[in-house]
Short mmCIF file of C-alpha atoms in Angstrom, two decimals:
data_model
loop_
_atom_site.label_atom_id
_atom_site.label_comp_id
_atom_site.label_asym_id
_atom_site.label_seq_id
_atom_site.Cartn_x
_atom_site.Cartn_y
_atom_site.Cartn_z
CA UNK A 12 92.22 -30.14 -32.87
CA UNK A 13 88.88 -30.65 -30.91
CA UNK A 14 88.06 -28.31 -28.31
CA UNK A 15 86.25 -29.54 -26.27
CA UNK A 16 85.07 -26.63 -24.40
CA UNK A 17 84.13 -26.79 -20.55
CA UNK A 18 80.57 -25.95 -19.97
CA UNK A 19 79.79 -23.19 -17.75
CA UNK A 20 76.50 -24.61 -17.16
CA UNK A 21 75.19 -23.05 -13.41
CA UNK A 22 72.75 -25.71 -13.06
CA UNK A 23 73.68 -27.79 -9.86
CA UNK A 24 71.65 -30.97 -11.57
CA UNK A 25 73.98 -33.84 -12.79
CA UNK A 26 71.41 -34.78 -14.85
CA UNK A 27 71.82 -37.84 -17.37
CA UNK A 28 70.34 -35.42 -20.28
CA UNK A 29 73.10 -33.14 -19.75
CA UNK A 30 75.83 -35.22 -20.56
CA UNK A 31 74.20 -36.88 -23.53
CA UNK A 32 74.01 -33.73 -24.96
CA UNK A 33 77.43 -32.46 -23.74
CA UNK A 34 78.31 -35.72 -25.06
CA UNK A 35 76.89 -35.30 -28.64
CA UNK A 36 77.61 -31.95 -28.82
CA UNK A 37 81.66 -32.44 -28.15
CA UNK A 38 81.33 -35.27 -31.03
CA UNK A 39 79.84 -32.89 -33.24
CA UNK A 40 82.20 -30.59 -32.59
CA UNK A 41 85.23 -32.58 -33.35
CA UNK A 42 83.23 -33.93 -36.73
CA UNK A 43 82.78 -30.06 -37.33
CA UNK A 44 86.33 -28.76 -36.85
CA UNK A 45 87.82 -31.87 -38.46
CA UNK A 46 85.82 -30.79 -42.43
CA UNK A 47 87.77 -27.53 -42.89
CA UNK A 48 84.87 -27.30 -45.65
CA UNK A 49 81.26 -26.39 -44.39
CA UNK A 50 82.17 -23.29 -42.40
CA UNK A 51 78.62 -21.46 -42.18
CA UNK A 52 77.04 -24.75 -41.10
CA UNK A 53 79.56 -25.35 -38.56
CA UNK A 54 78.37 -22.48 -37.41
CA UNK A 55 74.56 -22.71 -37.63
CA UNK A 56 74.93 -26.43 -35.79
CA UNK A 57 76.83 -24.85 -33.33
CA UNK A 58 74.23 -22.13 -32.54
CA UNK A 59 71.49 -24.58 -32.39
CA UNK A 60 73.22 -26.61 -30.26
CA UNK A 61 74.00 -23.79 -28.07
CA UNK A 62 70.40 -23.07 -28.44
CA UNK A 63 69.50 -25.80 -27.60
CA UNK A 64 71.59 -26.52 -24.40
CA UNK A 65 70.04 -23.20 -23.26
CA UNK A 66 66.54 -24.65 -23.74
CA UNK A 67 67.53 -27.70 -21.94
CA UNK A 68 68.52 -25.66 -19.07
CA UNK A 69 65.72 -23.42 -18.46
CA UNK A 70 63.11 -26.12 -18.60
CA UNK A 71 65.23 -28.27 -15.66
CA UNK A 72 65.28 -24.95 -14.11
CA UNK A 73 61.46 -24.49 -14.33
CA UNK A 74 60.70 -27.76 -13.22
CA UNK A 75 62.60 -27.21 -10.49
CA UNK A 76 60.44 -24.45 -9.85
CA UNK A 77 57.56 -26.28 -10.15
CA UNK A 78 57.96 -29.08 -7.90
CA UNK A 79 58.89 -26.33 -5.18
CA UNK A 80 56.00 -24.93 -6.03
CA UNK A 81 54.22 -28.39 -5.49
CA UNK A 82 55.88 -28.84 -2.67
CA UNK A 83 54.82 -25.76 -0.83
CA UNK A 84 50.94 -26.29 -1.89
CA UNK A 85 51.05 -29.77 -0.31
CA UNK A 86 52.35 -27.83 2.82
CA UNK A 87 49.76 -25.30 2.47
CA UNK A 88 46.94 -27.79 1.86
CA UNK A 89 47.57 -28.78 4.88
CA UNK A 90 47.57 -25.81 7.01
CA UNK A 91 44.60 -24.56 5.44
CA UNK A 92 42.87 -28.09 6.69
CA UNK A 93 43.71 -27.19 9.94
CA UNK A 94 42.33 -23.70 9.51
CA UNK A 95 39.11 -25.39 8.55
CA UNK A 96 38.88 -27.38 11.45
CA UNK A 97 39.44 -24.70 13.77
CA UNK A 98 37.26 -22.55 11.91
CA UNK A 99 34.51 -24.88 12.11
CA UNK A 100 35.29 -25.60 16.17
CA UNK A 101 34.97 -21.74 16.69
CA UNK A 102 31.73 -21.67 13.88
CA UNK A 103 30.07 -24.12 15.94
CA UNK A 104 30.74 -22.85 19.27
CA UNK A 105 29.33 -19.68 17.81
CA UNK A 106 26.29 -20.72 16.43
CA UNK A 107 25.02 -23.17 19.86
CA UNK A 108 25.91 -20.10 21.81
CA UNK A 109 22.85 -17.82 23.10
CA UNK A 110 25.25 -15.32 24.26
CA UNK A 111 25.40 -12.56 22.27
CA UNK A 112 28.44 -10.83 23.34
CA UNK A 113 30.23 -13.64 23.38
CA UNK A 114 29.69 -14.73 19.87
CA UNK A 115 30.74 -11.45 18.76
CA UNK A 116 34.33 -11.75 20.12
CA UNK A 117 33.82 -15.33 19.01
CA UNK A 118 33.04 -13.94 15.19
CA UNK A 119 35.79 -11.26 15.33
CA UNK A 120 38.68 -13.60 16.21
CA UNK A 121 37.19 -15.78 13.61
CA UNK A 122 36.88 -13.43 10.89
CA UNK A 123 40.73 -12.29 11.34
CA UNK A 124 41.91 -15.94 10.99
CA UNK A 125 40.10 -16.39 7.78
CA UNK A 126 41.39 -12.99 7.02
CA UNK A 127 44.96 -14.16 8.11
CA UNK A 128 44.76 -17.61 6.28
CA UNK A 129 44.12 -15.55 3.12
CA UNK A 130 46.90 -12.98 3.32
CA UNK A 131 49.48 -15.99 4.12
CA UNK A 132 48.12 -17.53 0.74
CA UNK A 133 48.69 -14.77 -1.13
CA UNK A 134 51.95 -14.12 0.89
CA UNK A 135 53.12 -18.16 -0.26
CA UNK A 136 52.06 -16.75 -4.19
CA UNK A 137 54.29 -13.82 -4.20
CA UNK A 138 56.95 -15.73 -2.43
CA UNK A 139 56.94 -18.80 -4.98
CA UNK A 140 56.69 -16.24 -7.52
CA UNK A 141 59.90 -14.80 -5.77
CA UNK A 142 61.78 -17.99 -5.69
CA UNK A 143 60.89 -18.69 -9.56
CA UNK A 144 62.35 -15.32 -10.29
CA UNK A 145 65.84 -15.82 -8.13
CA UNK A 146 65.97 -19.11 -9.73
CA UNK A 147 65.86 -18.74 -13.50
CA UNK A 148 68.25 -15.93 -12.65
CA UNK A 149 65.35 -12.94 -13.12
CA UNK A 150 67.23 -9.36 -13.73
CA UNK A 151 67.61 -7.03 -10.83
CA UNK A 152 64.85 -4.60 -12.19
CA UNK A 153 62.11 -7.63 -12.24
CA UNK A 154 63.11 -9.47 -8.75
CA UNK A 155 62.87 -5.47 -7.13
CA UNK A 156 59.36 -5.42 -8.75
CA UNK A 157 58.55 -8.49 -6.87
CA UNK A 158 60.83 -7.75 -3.75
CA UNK A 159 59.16 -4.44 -2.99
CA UNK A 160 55.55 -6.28 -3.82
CA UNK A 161 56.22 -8.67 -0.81
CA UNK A 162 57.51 -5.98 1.77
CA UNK A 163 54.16 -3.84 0.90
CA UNK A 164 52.39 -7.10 1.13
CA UNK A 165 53.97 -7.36 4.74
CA UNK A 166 51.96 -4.09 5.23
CA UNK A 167 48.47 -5.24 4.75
CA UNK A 168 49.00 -8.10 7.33
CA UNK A 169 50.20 -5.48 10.36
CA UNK A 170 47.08 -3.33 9.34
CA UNK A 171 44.78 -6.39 9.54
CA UNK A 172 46.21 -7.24 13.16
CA UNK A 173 45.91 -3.83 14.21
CA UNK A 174 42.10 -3.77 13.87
CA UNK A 175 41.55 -7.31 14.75
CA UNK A 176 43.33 -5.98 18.03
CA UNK A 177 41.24 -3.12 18.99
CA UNK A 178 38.28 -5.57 18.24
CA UNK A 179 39.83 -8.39 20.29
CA UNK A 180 43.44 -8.20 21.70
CA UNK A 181 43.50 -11.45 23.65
CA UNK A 182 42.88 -13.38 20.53
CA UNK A 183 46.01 -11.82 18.84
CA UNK A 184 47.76 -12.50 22.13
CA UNK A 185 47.04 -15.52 22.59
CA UNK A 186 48.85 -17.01 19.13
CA UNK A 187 45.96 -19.01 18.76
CA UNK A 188 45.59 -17.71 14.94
CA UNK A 189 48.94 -19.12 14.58
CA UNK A 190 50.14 -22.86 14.49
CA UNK A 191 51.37 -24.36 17.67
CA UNK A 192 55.23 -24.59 16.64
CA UNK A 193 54.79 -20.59 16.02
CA UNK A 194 53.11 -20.03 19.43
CA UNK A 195 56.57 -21.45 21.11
CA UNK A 196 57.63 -18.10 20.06
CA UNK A 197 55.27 -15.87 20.22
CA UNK A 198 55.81 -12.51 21.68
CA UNK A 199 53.60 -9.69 22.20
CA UNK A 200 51.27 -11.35 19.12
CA UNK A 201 53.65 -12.16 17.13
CA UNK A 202 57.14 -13.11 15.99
CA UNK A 203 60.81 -11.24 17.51
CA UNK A 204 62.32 -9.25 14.36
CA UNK A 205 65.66 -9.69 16.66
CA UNK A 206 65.59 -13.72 16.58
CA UNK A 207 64.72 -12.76 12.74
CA UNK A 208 67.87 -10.99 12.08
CA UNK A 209 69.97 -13.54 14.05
CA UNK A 210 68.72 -16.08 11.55
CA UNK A 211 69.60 -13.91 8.91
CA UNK A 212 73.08 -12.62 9.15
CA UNK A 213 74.34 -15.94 8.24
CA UNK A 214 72.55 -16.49 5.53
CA UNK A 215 73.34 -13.22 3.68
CA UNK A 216 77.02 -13.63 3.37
CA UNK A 217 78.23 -11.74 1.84
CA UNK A 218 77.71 -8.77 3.23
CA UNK A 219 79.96 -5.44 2.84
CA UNK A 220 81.43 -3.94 6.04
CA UNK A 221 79.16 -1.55 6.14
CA UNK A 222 75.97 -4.04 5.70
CA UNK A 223 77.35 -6.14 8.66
CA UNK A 224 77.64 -3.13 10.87
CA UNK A 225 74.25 -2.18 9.96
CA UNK A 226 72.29 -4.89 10.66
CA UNK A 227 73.95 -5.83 13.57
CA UNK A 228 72.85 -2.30 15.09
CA UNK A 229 69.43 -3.06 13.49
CA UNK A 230 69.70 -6.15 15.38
CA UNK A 231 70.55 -4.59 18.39
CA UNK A 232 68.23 -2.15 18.57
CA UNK A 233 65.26 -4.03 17.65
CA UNK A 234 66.54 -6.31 21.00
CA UNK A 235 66.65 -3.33 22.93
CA UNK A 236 62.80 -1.93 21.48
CA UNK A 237 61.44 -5.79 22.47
CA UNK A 238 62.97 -5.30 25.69
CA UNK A 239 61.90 -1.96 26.27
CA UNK A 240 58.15 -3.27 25.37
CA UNK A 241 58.43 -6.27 27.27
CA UNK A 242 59.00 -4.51 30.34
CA UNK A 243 56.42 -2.27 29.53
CA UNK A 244 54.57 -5.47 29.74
CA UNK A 245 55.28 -6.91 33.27
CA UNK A 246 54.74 -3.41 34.75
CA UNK A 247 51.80 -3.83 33.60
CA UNK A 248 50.75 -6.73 34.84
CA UNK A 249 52.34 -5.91 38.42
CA UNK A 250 50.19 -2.94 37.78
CA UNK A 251 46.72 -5.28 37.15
CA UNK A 252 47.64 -7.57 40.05
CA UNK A 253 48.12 -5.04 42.25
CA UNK A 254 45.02 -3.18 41.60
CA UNK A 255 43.03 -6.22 41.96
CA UNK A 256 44.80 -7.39 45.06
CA UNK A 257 43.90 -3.76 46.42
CA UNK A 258 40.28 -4.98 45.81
CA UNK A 259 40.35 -8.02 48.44
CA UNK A 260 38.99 -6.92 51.54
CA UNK A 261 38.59 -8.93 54.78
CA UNK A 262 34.63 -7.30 55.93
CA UNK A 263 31.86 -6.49 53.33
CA UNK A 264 30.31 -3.26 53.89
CA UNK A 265 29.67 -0.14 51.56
CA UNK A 266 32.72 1.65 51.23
CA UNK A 267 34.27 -1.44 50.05
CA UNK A 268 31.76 -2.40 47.62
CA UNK A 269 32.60 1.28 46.39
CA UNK A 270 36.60 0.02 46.51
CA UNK A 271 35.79 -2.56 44.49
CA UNK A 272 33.66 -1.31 41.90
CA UNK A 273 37.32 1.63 41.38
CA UNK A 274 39.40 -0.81 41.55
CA UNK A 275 37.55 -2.89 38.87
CA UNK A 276 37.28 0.11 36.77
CA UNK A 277 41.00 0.58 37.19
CA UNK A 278 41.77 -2.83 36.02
CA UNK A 279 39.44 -2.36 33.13
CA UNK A 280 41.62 0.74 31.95
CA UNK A 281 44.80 -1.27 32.27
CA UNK A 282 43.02 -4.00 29.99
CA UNK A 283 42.59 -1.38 27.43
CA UNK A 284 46.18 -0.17 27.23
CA UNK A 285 47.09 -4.01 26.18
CA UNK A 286 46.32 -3.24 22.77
CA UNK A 287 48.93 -0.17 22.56
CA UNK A 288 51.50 -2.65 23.51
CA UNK A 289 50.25 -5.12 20.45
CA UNK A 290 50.46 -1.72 18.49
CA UNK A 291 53.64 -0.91 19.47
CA UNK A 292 55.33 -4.42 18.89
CA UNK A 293 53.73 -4.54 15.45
CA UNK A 294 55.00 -1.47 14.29
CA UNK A 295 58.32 -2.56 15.62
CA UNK A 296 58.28 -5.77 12.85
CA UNK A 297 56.97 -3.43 10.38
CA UNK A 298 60.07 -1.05 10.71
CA UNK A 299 62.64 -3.82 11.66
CA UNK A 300 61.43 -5.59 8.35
CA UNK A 301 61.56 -2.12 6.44
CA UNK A 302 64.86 -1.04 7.65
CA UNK A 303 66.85 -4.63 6.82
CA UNK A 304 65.38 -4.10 3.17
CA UNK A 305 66.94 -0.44 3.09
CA UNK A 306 70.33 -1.65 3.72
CA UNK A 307 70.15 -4.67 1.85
CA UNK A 308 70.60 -4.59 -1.86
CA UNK A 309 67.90 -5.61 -4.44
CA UNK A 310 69.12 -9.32 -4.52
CA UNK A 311 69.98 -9.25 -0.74
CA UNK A 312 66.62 -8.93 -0.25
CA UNK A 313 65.48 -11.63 -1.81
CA UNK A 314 67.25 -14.32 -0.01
CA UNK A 315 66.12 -12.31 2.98
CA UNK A 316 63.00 -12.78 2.09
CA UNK A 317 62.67 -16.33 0.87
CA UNK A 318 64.68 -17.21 4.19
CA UNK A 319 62.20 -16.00 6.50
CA UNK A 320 59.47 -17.26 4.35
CA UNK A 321 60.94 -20.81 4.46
CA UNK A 322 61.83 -20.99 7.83
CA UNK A 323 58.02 -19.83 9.00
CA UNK A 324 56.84 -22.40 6.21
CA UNK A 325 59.44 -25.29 8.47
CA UNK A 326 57.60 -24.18 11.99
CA UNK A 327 54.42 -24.51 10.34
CA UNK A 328 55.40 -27.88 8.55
CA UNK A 329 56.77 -28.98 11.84
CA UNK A 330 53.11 -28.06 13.60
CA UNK A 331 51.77 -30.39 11.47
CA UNK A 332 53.80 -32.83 11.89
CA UNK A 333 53.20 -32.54 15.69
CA UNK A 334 48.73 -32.60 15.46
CA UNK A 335 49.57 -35.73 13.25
CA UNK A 336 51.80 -37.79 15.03
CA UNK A 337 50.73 -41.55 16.14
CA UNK A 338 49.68 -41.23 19.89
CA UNK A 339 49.16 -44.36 22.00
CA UNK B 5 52.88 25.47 26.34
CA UNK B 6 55.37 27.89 27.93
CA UNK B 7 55.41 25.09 30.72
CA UNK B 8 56.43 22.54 28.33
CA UNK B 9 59.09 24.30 26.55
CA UNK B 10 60.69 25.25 29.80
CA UNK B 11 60.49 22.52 31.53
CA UNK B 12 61.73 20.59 28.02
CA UNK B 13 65.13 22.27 27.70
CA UNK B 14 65.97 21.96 31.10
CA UNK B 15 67.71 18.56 30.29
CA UNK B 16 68.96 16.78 27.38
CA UNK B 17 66.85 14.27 27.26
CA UNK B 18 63.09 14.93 28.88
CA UNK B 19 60.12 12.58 29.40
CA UNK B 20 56.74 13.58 30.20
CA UNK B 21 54.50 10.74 31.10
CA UNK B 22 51.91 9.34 33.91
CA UNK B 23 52.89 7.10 36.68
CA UNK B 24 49.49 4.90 35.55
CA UNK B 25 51.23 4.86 31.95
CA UNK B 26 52.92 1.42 31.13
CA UNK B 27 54.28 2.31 27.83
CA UNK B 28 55.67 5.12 29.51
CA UNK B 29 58.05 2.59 31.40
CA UNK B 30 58.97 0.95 28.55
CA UNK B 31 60.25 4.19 27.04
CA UNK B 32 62.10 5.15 30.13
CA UNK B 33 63.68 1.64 30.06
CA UNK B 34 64.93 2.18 26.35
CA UNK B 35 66.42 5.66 27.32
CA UNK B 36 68.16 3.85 30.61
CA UNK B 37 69.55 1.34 28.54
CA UNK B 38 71.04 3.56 26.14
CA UNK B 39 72.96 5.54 29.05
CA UNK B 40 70.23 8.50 28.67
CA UNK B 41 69.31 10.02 32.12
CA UNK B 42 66.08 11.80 31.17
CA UNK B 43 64.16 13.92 33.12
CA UNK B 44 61.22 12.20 33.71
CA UNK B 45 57.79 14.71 34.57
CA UNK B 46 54.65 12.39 35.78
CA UNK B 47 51.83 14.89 34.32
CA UNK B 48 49.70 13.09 37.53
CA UNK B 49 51.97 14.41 39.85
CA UNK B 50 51.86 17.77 38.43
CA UNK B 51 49.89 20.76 39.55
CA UNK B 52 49.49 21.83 35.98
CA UNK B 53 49.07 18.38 34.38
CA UNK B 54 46.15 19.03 32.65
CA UNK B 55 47.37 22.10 30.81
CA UNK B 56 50.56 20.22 29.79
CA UNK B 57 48.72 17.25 28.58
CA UNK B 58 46.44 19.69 26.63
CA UNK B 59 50.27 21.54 25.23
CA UNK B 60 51.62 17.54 24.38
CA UNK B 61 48.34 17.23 22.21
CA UNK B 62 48.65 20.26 19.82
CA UNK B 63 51.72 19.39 19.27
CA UNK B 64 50.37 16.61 17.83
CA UNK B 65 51.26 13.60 20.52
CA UNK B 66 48.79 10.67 20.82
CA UNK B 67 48.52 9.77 23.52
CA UNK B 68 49.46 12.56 24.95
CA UNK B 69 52.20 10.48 26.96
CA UNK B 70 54.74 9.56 26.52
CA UNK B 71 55.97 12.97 24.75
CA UNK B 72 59.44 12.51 24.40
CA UNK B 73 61.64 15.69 23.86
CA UNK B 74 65.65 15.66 23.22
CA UNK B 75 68.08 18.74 23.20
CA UNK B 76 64.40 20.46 23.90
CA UNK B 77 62.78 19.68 20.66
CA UNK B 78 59.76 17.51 20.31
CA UNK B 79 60.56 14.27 19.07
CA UNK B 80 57.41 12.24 19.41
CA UNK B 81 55.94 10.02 21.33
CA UNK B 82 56.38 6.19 21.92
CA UNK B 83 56.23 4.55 17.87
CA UNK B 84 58.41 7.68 16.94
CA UNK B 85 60.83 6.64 19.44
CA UNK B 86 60.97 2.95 18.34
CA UNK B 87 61.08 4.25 14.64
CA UNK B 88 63.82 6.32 15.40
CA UNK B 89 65.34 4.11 17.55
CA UNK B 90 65.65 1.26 14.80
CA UNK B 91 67.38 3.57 12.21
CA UNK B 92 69.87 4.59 14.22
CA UNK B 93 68.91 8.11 14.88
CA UNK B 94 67.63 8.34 18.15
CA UNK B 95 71.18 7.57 18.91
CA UNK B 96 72.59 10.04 17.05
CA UNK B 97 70.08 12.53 18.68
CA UNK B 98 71.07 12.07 22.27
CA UNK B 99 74.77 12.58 21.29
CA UNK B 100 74.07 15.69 19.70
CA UNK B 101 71.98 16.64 22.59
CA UNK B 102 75.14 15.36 24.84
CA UNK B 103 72.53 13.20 26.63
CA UNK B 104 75.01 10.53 26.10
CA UNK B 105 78.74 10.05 24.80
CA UNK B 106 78.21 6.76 22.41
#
């Protein structure tokens, strides 16, 4: 009797290819079982077959990976034409400026977005090479390899922005390094790990008991660090305005040129406490991101990953889409 | 140093920092949110302010404010705090301490 066995094939493609070969390999199957002779070729045609069918699959698999791969260069591309041009805006506004100091802010905040556009390259690389490795089904010990690669990568980047902040801390605050979609929700130079988590905790099902509770309190506490920071933040600024309010006086005379020199010099030590903040919130990402891959699982991680990858690739995508859209 | 070990295990949970100090406020606002009522010493304020700034420092805090200390040992100073607070043991700290009950 012909058994035609069901094929546990994982592949979520309904492709045409499939079932011609399911097809054939069914009729050989019953042409096989029906001669009682040929036993050891039954069995060698039914190896290559199987063989075969496991060829099939893992080249539809890497093509899959490829065209995601294509995919996320064409989104790339584009970015890193926008980079250009805003390189080249801040280049020129560098070079027809006579003022020196200026141009050196000017260079620094330039040098950190080429710096940044690189380490988000190389980011995109490790995550595609991530993705590949989840989706040919990649063992646990090669996707940690890879896993651990990307959260050390993570590393390098909160380094980067912590000198580019003590050389300029307004550029990092101000987003403008990042894409317009991303500057929506910027906070404190950069992106809310709680938001992050939110986003996450669906996506991770499932989850043991003890995972959920976890990264719920992760995702509380992080809420309650932002929070913390941010009003760390508007004391400070009641802080600035009220030193330089102190500074308006109704008559001129010495004393209060004297007032306002302090009161400048004040302000200018507030300034420099700015970048403690930037320091602060960083390291706060930097642990948030370290702690969810701690009590995640190998695998866990992964989709953690790639999730938060793809949904910064989206708000970048979607920036794009905005600077190109057809205005009257 | 005498001054700040005294002065540290007077109460659970004890802040020194500097009423200029921003990120000192936004490490008093964690502890209020968590139910903590630290004591909170503003080294400005203090006759011997320089000397305990000088103490915070050897002990390796930098800045020297905020120096947070709980159930009068030193924990750290603001990133320890965050660190801590993220993996869930700056929690378990003040309920050791009894700074708070949950």
């Amino acid at each position: 009797m012909a058994d035609a066995s069901p094929r546990t094939d994982t592949s979520t493609d309904a492709d045409t290819e499939d079932k011609n070969l399911r097809f054939k390999n069914n009729q050989l199957q019953i042409m096989a079982t029906s001669d009682g002779s040929d036993k050891s070729r039954d069995q060698k045609t039914l190896r290559r077959l199987a063989q075969n069918r496991e060829a099939a699959r893992k080249s539809r698999l890497r093509k899959k990976a490829y065209v995601q791969q294509l995919e996320s260069s064409r989104m790339k591309l584009t970015q890193l034409e926008q980079e250009l041009q805003r390189a080249r805006q801040q280049g020129i506004f560098v070079s027809s400026s006579g003022d020196q100091s200026q141009s050196a802010s000017g260079n620094g905040a330039l040098a950190f977005d080429v710096e940044y556009a690189r380490w988000l390259e190389e980011h995109n690389r490790r995550i595609n090479e991530l993705r590949g490795a989840v989706n040919s089904h990649a063992g646990d010990g090669e996707l940690r390899i890879i896993v651990e690669g990307i959260v050390a990568h993570w590393d390098d980047i909160f380094r980067i922005k912590g000198d580019a902040a003590k050389a300029d801390v307004f550029h990092i605050l101000s987003g403008m390094w990042k894409t317009p979609a991303e500057r929506c929700f910027l906070w404190l130079g950069g992106f809310r790990s709680s938001e992050l988590l939110k986003l996450l905790i669906s996506q991770l099902e499932p989850l043991t008991e003890q995972q959920v509770l976890a990264i719920n309190n992760l995702q509380q506490s992080s809420q309650q660090a932002e929070d913390a920071l941010s009003q760390g933040m508007e004391a400070l600024q009641q802080s600035l305005a009220e030193t330089l309010a102190g500074s308006l006086s109704s008559s001129g005379s010495s004393g209060n040129v004297a007032n306002y020199m302090g009161q400048m010099a004040m302000a200018m030590g507030k300034l420099g406490t700015l970048e403690g903040f930037i320091r602060q919130a960083d390291n706060l990402r930097q642990q948030t991101l370290q702690q969810m891959h701690r009590i995640l699982t190998t695998r866990q991680s992964a989709r953690a990953l790639l999730a938060i990858s793809d949904y910064f690739s989206r708000l970048r995508a979607l920036s794009s889409l905005w600077l190109a859209r057809p205005r009257e | 140093m005498e001054t700040v070990r005294e002065l540290a295990s007077k109460k659970a949970a004890v802040i020194f920092t500097k009423s200029s100090c921003c990120m000192c406020h936004s490490i008093k606002a964690l502890f209020y949110e968590l139910g903590a009522s630290p004591a909170v010493h503003e080294l400005d304020q203090d006759a011997n302010g320089r000397e305990i700034e000088r103490a915070l420092r050897s002990l390796g805090c930098n800045p020297a404010v905020p120096a947070v200390f709980i159930g009068g040992q030193f924990v750290g100073s603001a990133k320890d705090v965050i660190s801590l607070h993220l993996d869930g043991s700056l929690k378990q700290m003040l309920i050791n301490a009894k700074a708070i009950w949950f």
